[in-house]
PDB file of C-alpha atoms and ligand atoms in Angstrom:
ATOM      1  CA  MET A   1      -1.676   8.761 -30.493  1.00 96.00           C
ATOM      2  CA  LEU A   2       0.716   8.044 -27.646  1.00 97.00           C
ATOM      3  CA  GLU A   3       3.306   6.747 -30.097  1.00 98.00           C
ATOM      4  CA  HIS A   4       6.099   7.659 -27.707  1.00 98.00           C
ATOM      5  CA  LEU A   5       4.649   5.302 -25.083  1.00 98.00           C
ATOM      6  CA  LYS A   6       4.187   2.469 -27.581  1.00 98.00           C
ATOM      7  CA  ASP A   7       7.797   2.971 -28.696  1.00 98.00           C
ATOM      8  CA  LYS A   8       8.967   2.844 -25.105  1.00 98.00           C
ATOM      9  CA  ASN A   9       6.930  -0.323 -24.548  1.00 98.00           C
ATOM     10  CA  ARG A  10       8.508  -2.096 -27.527  1.00 98.00           C
ATOM     11  CA  ALA A  11      11.989  -1.066 -26.405  1.00 98.00           C
ATOM     12  CA  TRP A  12      11.279  -2.270 -22.843  1.00 97.00           C
ATOM     13  CA  ALA A  13       9.972  -5.670 -24.002  1.00 97.00           C
ATOM     14  CA  ALA A  14      12.974  -6.097 -26.300  1.00 98.00           C
ATOM     15  CA  LYS A  15      15.365  -5.260 -23.462  1.00 97.00           C
ATOM     16  CA  LYS A  16      13.705  -7.833 -21.195  1.00 96.00           C
ATOM     17  CA  ILE A  17      13.930 -10.541 -23.862  1.00 96.00           C
ATOM     18  CA  ALA A  18      17.560  -9.673 -24.614  1.00 97.00           C
ATOM     19  CA  ALA A  19      18.431 -10.233 -20.953  1.00 96.00           C
ATOM     20  CA  ASP A  20      16.228 -13.319 -20.528  1.00 95.00           C
ATOM     21  CA  PRO A  21      14.652 -14.863 -23.665  1.00 96.00           C
ATOM     22  CA  GLY A  22      12.078 -16.878 -21.667  1.00 94.00           C
ATOM     23  CA  PHE A  23      10.954 -14.008 -19.439  1.00 93.00           C
ATOM     24  CA  PHE A  24       7.461 -13.329 -20.812  1.00 94.00           C
ATOM     25  CA  LYS A  25       6.739 -16.961 -21.710  1.00 93.00           C
ATOM     26  CA  ARG A  26       7.281 -17.992 -18.089  1.00 91.00           C
ATOM     27  CA  LEU A  27       4.987 -15.244 -16.784  1.00 90.00           C
ATOM     28  CA  GLU A  28       2.300 -16.242 -19.246  1.00 90.00           C
ATOM     29  CA  GLY A  29       1.975 -19.564 -17.412  1.00 82.00           C
ATOM     30  CA  GLN A  30       1.290 -18.202 -13.922  1.00 81.00           C
ATOM     31  CA  GLN A  31       1.972 -15.461 -11.394  1.00 82.00           C
ATOM     32  CA  ALA A  32       3.354 -16.393  -7.996  1.00 91.00           C
ATOM     33  CA  PRO A  33       4.289 -13.169  -6.200  1.00 96.00           C
ATOM     34  CA  ARG A  34       5.197 -13.407  -2.538  1.00 97.00           C
ATOM     35  CA  TYR A  35       4.132  -9.858  -1.718  1.00 98.00           C
ATOM     36  CA  LEU A  36       1.018  -7.693  -1.765  1.00 98.00           C
ATOM     37  CA  TRP A  37       1.700  -3.949  -1.880  1.00 98.00           C
ATOM     38  CA  ILE A  38      -1.074  -1.622  -0.711  1.00 98.00           C
ATOM     39  CA  GLY A  39       0.112   1.866  -1.614  1.00 98.00           C
ATOM     40  CA  CYS A  40      -0.855   5.371  -2.665  1.00 98.00           C
ATOM     41  CA  SER A  41      -1.822   6.179  -6.281  1.00 98.00           C
ATOM     42  CA  ASP A  42       0.752   9.008  -6.276  1.00 98.00           C
ATOM     43  CA  SER A  43       2.840   8.778  -9.484  1.00 98.00           C
ATOM     44  CA  ARG A  44       6.012   9.306  -7.467  1.00 98.00           C
ATOM     45  CA  VAL A  45       5.525   6.059  -5.536  1.00 98.00           C
ATOM     46  CA  PRO A  46       5.768   3.299  -8.204  1.00 98.00           C
ATOM     47  CA  ALA A  47       5.532   0.006  -6.312  1.00 98.00           C
ATOM     48  CA  ASN A  48       7.682  -2.363  -8.391  1.00 97.00           C
ATOM     49  CA  GLU A  49      10.403   0.189  -9.032  1.00 97.00           C
ATOM     50  CA  ILE A  50      10.884   1.158  -5.401  1.00 97.00           C
ATOM     51  CA  VAL A  51      11.666  -2.414  -4.360  1.00 98.00           C
ATOM     52  CA  ASP A  52      13.280  -3.247  -7.718  1.00 97.00           C
ATOM     53  CA  LEU A  53      10.983  -6.180  -8.499  1.00 95.00           C
ATOM     54  CA  ASP A  54      10.110  -7.569 -11.926  1.00 93.00           C
ATOM     55  CA  PRO A  55       6.659  -8.238 -13.350  1.00 94.00           C
ATOM     56  CA  GLY A  56       5.284 -11.302 -11.584  1.00 94.00           C
ATOM     57  CA  GLU A  57       6.936 -10.556  -8.257  1.00 95.00           C
ATOM     58  CA  LEU A  58       4.593  -8.026  -6.642  1.00 97.00           C
ATOM     59  CA  PHE A  59       0.791  -8.013  -6.381  1.00 98.00           C
ATOM     60  CA  VAL A  60      -0.316  -4.379  -6.206  1.00 98.00           C
ATOM     61  CA  HIS A  61      -3.307  -2.414  -4.976  1.00 98.00           C
ATOM     62  CA  ARG A  62      -3.123   1.384  -5.035  1.00 98.00           C
ATOM     63  CA  ASN A  63      -5.616   4.088  -4.139  1.00 98.00           C
ATOM     64  CA  VAL A  64      -5.593   7.654  -2.860  1.00 98.00           C
ATOM     65  CA  ALA A  65      -3.759   7.710   0.502  1.00 98.00           C
ATOM     66  CA  ASN A  66      -3.187   3.920   0.673  1.00 98.00           C
ATOM     67  CA  LEU A  67      -6.373   3.036   2.526  1.00 98.00           C
ATOM     68  CA  ALA A  68      -7.667  -0.442   3.429  1.00 98.00           C
ATOM     69  CA  PRO A  69     -11.306   0.310   4.257  1.00 97.00           C
ATOM     70  CA  PRO A  70     -13.186  -2.808   5.403  1.00 95.00           C
ATOM     71  CA  GLN A  71     -16.210  -1.922   3.218  1.00 94.00           C
ATOM     72  CA  ASP A  72     -14.294  -1.343  -0.033  1.00 97.00           C
ATOM     73  CA  ALA A  73     -15.049  -4.191  -2.468  1.00 98.00           C
ATOM     74  CA  ASN A  74     -12.054  -3.338  -4.669  1.00 98.00           C
ATOM     75  CA  TYR A  75      -9.507  -3.606  -1.861  1.00 98.00           C
ATOM     76  CA  LEU A  76     -11.248  -6.669  -0.346  1.00 98.00           C
ATOM     77  CA  SER A  77     -11.225  -8.500  -3.695  1.00 98.00           C
ATOM     78  CA  VAL A  78      -7.496  -7.888  -4.040  1.00 98.00           C
ATOM     79  CA  LEU A  79      -6.869  -8.929  -0.436  1.00 98.00           C
ATOM     80  CA  GLN A  80      -8.850 -12.156  -0.707  1.00 98.00           C
ATOM     81  CA  PHE A  81      -7.238 -13.167  -3.989  1.00 98.00           C
ATOM     82  CA  ALA A  82      -3.760 -12.402  -2.624  1.00 98.00           C
ATOM     83  CA  VAL A  83      -4.307 -14.292   0.634  1.00 98.00           C
ATOM     84  CA  ASP A  84      -6.516 -17.210  -0.432  1.00 98.00           C
ATOM     85  CA  VAL A  85      -5.346 -17.916  -3.980  1.00 97.00           C
ATOM     86  CA  ILE A  86      -1.830 -16.507  -4.451  1.00 97.00           C
ATOM     87  CA  LYS A  87      -0.987 -17.060  -0.780  1.00 97.00           C
ATOM     88  CA  VAL A  88       1.387 -14.122  -0.474  1.00 98.00           C
ATOM     89  CA  GLU A  89       3.636 -14.237   2.591  1.00 98.00           C
ATOM     90  CA  HIS A  90       3.882 -10.498   3.141  1.00 98.00           C
ATOM     91  CA  ILE A  91       1.480  -7.581   2.844  1.00 98.00           C
ATOM     92  CA  MET A  92       3.045  -4.116   2.948  1.00 98.00           C
ATOM     93  CA  VAL A  93       0.896  -1.055   3.568  1.00 98.00           C
ATOM     94  CA  VAL A  94       3.074   1.716   2.129  1.00 98.00           C
ATOM     95  CA  GLY A  95       2.373   5.379   2.820  1.00 98.00           C
ATOM     96  CA  HIS A  96       4.615   8.254   1.826  1.00 98.00           C
ATOM     97  CA  TYR A  97       5.634  11.528   3.408  1.00 98.00           C
ATOM     98  CA  GLY A  98       4.199  14.475   1.530  1.00 98.00           C
ATOM     99  CA  CYS A  99       0.990  12.566   0.720  1.00 98.00           C
ATOM    100  CA  GLY A 100      -1.509  15.023  -0.749  1.00 98.00           C
ATOM    101  CA  GLY A 101      -4.395  12.709   0.107  1.00 98.00           C
ATOM    102  CA  VAL A 102      -3.505  12.733   3.792  1.00 98.00           C
ATOM    103  CA  ALA A 103      -3.159  16.527   3.751  1.00 98.00           C
ATOM    104  CA  ALA A 104      -6.466  16.963   1.906  1.00 97.00           C
ATOM    105  CA  ALA A 105      -8.270  14.896   4.535  1.00 97.00           C
ATOM    106  CA  VAL A 106      -7.649  17.458   7.235  1.00 96.00           C
ATOM    107  CA  ASP A 107      -7.187  20.851   5.548  1.00 95.00           C
ATOM    108  CA  GLY A 108     -10.873  21.760   5.846  1.00 94.00           C
ATOM    109  CA  LYS A 109     -11.365  22.379   2.108  1.00 96.00           C
ATOM    110  CA  ARG A 110     -14.212  20.688   0.251  1.00 95.00           C
ATOM    111  CA  ARG A 111     -13.359  18.694  -2.877  1.00 94.00           C
ATOM    112  CA  GLY A 112     -16.347  16.388  -3.369  1.00 95.00           C
ATOM    113  CA  LEU A 113     -16.300  12.599  -3.479  1.00 94.00           C
ATOM    114  CA  VAL A 114     -12.726  12.327  -2.283  1.00 95.00           C
ATOM    115  CA  ASP A 115     -13.733  13.934   1.032  1.00 96.00           C
ATOM    116  CA  HIS A 116     -15.779  10.799   1.719  1.00 96.00           C
ATOM    117  CA  TRP A 117     -12.985   8.498   0.611  1.00 97.00           C
ATOM    118  CA  LEU A 118     -10.579  10.285   2.992  1.00 98.00           C
ATOM    119  CA  HIS A 119     -12.961  10.118   5.963  1.00 97.00           C
ATOM    120  CA  PRO A 120     -10.958   7.342   7.721  1.00 98.00           C
ATOM    121  CA  ILE A 121      -7.951   9.691   7.900  1.00 98.00           C
ATOM    122  CA  ARG A 122     -10.022  12.322   9.691  1.00 98.00           C
ATOM    123  CA  GLU A 123     -10.901   9.630  12.237  1.00 98.00           C
ATOM    124  CA  VAL A 124      -7.211   8.805  12.729  1.00 98.00           C
ATOM    125  CA  HIS A 125      -6.516  12.529  13.068  1.00 98.00           C
ATOM    126  CA  HIS A 126      -9.233  12.876  15.701  1.00 98.00           C
ATOM    127  CA  ASP A 127      -8.120   9.808  17.661  1.00 98.00           C
ATOM    128  CA  HIS A 128      -4.554  11.184  17.859  1.00 98.00           C
ATOM    129  CA  ARG A 129      -5.355  14.908  18.091  1.00 98.00           C
ATOM    130  CA  HIS A 130      -3.442  15.375  21.378  1.00 98.00           C
ATOM    131  CA  GLU A 131      -0.278  13.693  20.108  1.00 98.00           C
ATOM    132  CA  LEU A 132      -0.465  15.676  16.867  1.00 98.00           C
ATOM    133  CA  ALA A 133      -1.168  18.998  18.584  1.00 97.00           C
ATOM    134  CA  ALA A 134       1.968  18.549  20.709  1.00 98.00           C
ATOM    135  CA  LEU A 135       4.218  18.500  17.620  1.00 98.00           C
ATOM    136  CA  ASP A 136       5.950  21.770  16.798  1.00 97.00           C
ATOM    137  CA  SER A 137       5.272  22.251  13.085  1.00 97.00           C
ATOM    138  CA  ASP A 138       2.687  21.559  10.399  1.00 96.00           C
ATOM    139  CA  LYS A 139       5.313  19.466   8.593  1.00 97.00           C
ATOM    140  CA  ALA A 140       5.851  17.296  11.689  1.00 98.00           C
ATOM    141  CA  ARG A 141       2.081  16.868  12.124  1.00 98.00           C
ATOM    142  CA  TRP A 142       1.677  15.927   8.439  1.00 98.00           C
ATOM    143  CA  ASP A 143       4.532  13.388   8.616  1.00 98.00           C
ATOM    144  CA  ARG A 144       3.131  11.853  11.787  1.00 98.00           C
ATOM    145  CA  LEU A 145      -0.402  11.649  10.370  1.00 98.00           C
ATOM    146  CA  VAL A 146       1.024   9.787   7.356  1.00 98.00           C
ATOM    147  CA  GLU A 147       2.601   7.281   9.778  1.00 98.00           C
ATOM    148  CA  LEU A 148      -0.512   6.988  11.942  1.00 98.00           C
ATOM    149  CA  ASN A 149      -2.617   6.359   8.839  1.00 98.00           C
ATOM    150  CA  VAL A 150      -0.308   3.520   7.767  1.00 98.00           C
ATOM    151  CA  ILE A 151      -0.509   1.992  11.247  1.00 98.00           C
ATOM    152  CA  ARG A 152      -4.321   2.181  11.175  1.00 98.00           C
ATOM    153  CA  GLN A 153      -4.428   0.506   7.756  1.00 98.00           C
ATOM    154  CA  VAL A 154      -2.089  -2.248   8.984  1.00 98.00           C
ATOM    155  CA  ARG A 155      -4.607  -2.843  11.772  1.00 97.00           C
ATOM    156  CA  ASN A 156      -7.464  -2.936   9.252  1.00 98.00           C
ATOM    157  CA  VAL A 157      -5.663  -5.524   7.119  1.00 98.00           C
ATOM    158  CA  ALA A 158      -4.535  -7.644  10.064  1.00 98.00           C
ATOM    159  CA  SER A 159      -8.013  -7.687  11.618  1.00 97.00           C
ATOM    160  CA  ASP A 160      -9.770  -8.574   8.361  1.00 97.00           C
ATOM    161  CA  VAL A 161     -11.494 -11.960   8.333  1.00 97.00           C
ATOM    162  CA  PHE A 162      -9.518 -13.127   5.270  1.00 98.00           C
ATOM    163  CA  VAL A 163      -6.273 -12.578   7.170  1.00 98.00           C
ATOM    164  CA  GLN A 164      -7.642 -13.929  10.448  1.00 97.00           C
ATOM    165  CA  ASP A 165      -8.848 -17.093   8.675  1.00 98.00           C
ATOM    166  CA  ALA A 166      -5.455 -17.539   6.990  1.00 98.00           C
ATOM    167  CA  TRP A 167      -3.712 -17.424  10.358  1.00 98.00           C
ATOM    168  CA  ALA A 168      -6.309 -19.822  11.841  1.00 97.00           C
ATOM    169  CA  ARG A 169      -5.434 -22.419   9.197  1.00 97.00           C
ATOM    170  CA  GLY A 170      -1.712 -22.005   9.855  1.00 97.00           C
ATOM    171  CA  GLN A 171      -0.802 -19.950   6.790  1.00 98.00           C
ATOM    172  CA  ALA A 172       2.329 -17.782   7.178  1.00 98.00           C
ATOM    173  CA  LEU A 173       1.357 -14.163   6.614  1.00 98.00           C
ATOM    174  CA  ASN A 174       2.971 -10.926   7.819  1.00 98.00           C
ATOM    175  CA  VAL A 175       1.448  -7.449   7.587  1.00 98.00           C
ATOM    176  CA  HIS A 176       3.959  -4.596   7.520  1.00 98.00           C
ATOM    177  CA  GLY A 177       3.739  -0.803   7.765  1.00 98.00           C
ATOM    178  CA  TRP A 178       6.186   1.205   5.657  1.00 98.00           C
ATOM    179  CA  VAL A 179       6.581   4.866   4.785  1.00 98.00           C
ATOM    180  CA  TYR A 180       8.412   6.012   1.664  1.00 98.00           C
ATOM    181  CA  THR A 181      10.370   9.266   1.461  1.00 98.00           C
ATOM    182  CA  LEU A 182       9.944  11.074  -1.883  1.00 98.00           C
ATOM    183  CA  GLY A 183      13.132  13.074  -1.372  1.00 97.00           C
ATOM    184  CA  ASP A 184      15.577  10.157  -1.121  1.00 98.00           C
ATOM    185  CA  GLY A 185      13.767   7.114  -2.536  1.00 98.00           C
ATOM    186  CA  LEU A 186      14.066   5.162   0.702  1.00 98.00           C
ATOM    187  CA  VAL A 187      11.509   3.080   2.577  1.00 98.00           C
ATOM    188  CA  ASN A 188      11.220   3.348   6.348  1.00 98.00           C
ATOM    189  CA  ASP A 189       9.825   0.310   8.209  1.00 98.00           C
ATOM    190  CA  LEU A 190       7.602   1.598  11.017  1.00 98.00           C
ATOM    191  CA  GLY A 191       8.192  -1.579  13.030  1.00 97.00           C
ATOM    192  CA  VAL A 192       4.499  -2.470  13.371  1.00 97.00           C
ATOM    193  CA  THR A 193       4.624  -5.864  11.640  1.00 97.00           C
ATOM    194  CA  VAL A 194       1.810  -8.215  12.631  1.00 98.00           C
ATOM    195  CA  SER A 195       2.378 -11.944  12.070  1.00 97.00           C
ATOM    196  CA  GLY A 196      -0.513 -13.473  13.999  1.00 96.00           C
ATOM    197  CA  PRO A 197      -3.636 -12.717  16.047  1.00 92.00           C
ATOM    198  CA  GLU A 198      -1.725 -12.378  19.341  1.00 89.00           C
ATOM    199  CA  GLU A 199       0.462  -9.612  17.911  1.00 88.00           C
ATOM    200  CA  LEU A 200      -2.585  -7.775  16.608  1.00 83.00           C
ATOM    201  CA  ARG A 201      -4.070  -7.694  20.117  1.00 79.00           C
ATOM    202  CA  ALA A 202      -0.743  -6.435  21.497  1.00 75.00           C
TER     203      ALA A 202
HETATM  204 CO1   CO B 301      -0.221   9.895  -1.457  1.00 58.51          CO
END
C-alpha cells in the first residue's frame, strides 16, 4: 500500500543526495535549527516549504488553529526542548487567513472535542468583540480574528516560564507573529515581535 508515496520518497532522497552527497549523513549527527515554527495543522500551510528550509533547519509544532495553550503538555514539551536544548533564536507563531479552526471556534456549531480545544479563540473573540463588530464583513471579522489569535498566542509563548527564564539568563530569543495567505503563498509579519520581558509588558 501507498507505493506511490514510497516511490516519491526514494526519488526525493536520491535528488537530495545528487545535489549534496553528505546531506543525510550530516543530519544524522545532530539537528541545530535556529527556528521554532508553531503553526496550524492545515495541509495548505507546510512549514518548511513556505520558508524554503531544508530538513534540520526548522523545528516544528503544529496543531489545529496554531494554539500555544499554557496547559498543553505537547506544546510545552516542544517549547522547552526548543528553548533549553536546541536554543532556537526565533519562535514564529504562524496563523493563516481562511483558518477553518478559527472559524469553527465561533460559528456556534457543536463538533465535540475540538470545541474544547478551540476555547481560547472564543476568549479572544469575546475580548475583542467591539473591535470585531465594527468591521463591515464576515470575511474582515474572520481575517482579524485570525490575526488576534496569533497575537494572543505570541503573548502566551513570550510569557511562558521557559521563555522568561531564557531571557533572564541572557539567551537571545525572539517571538514573532506571522499570518500566511493561502491565495498567494506569502507571509505577513504582524509586527508584534517580542525580544525580552520589557517588550512583553509594552
Ligand atoms: Co488553520
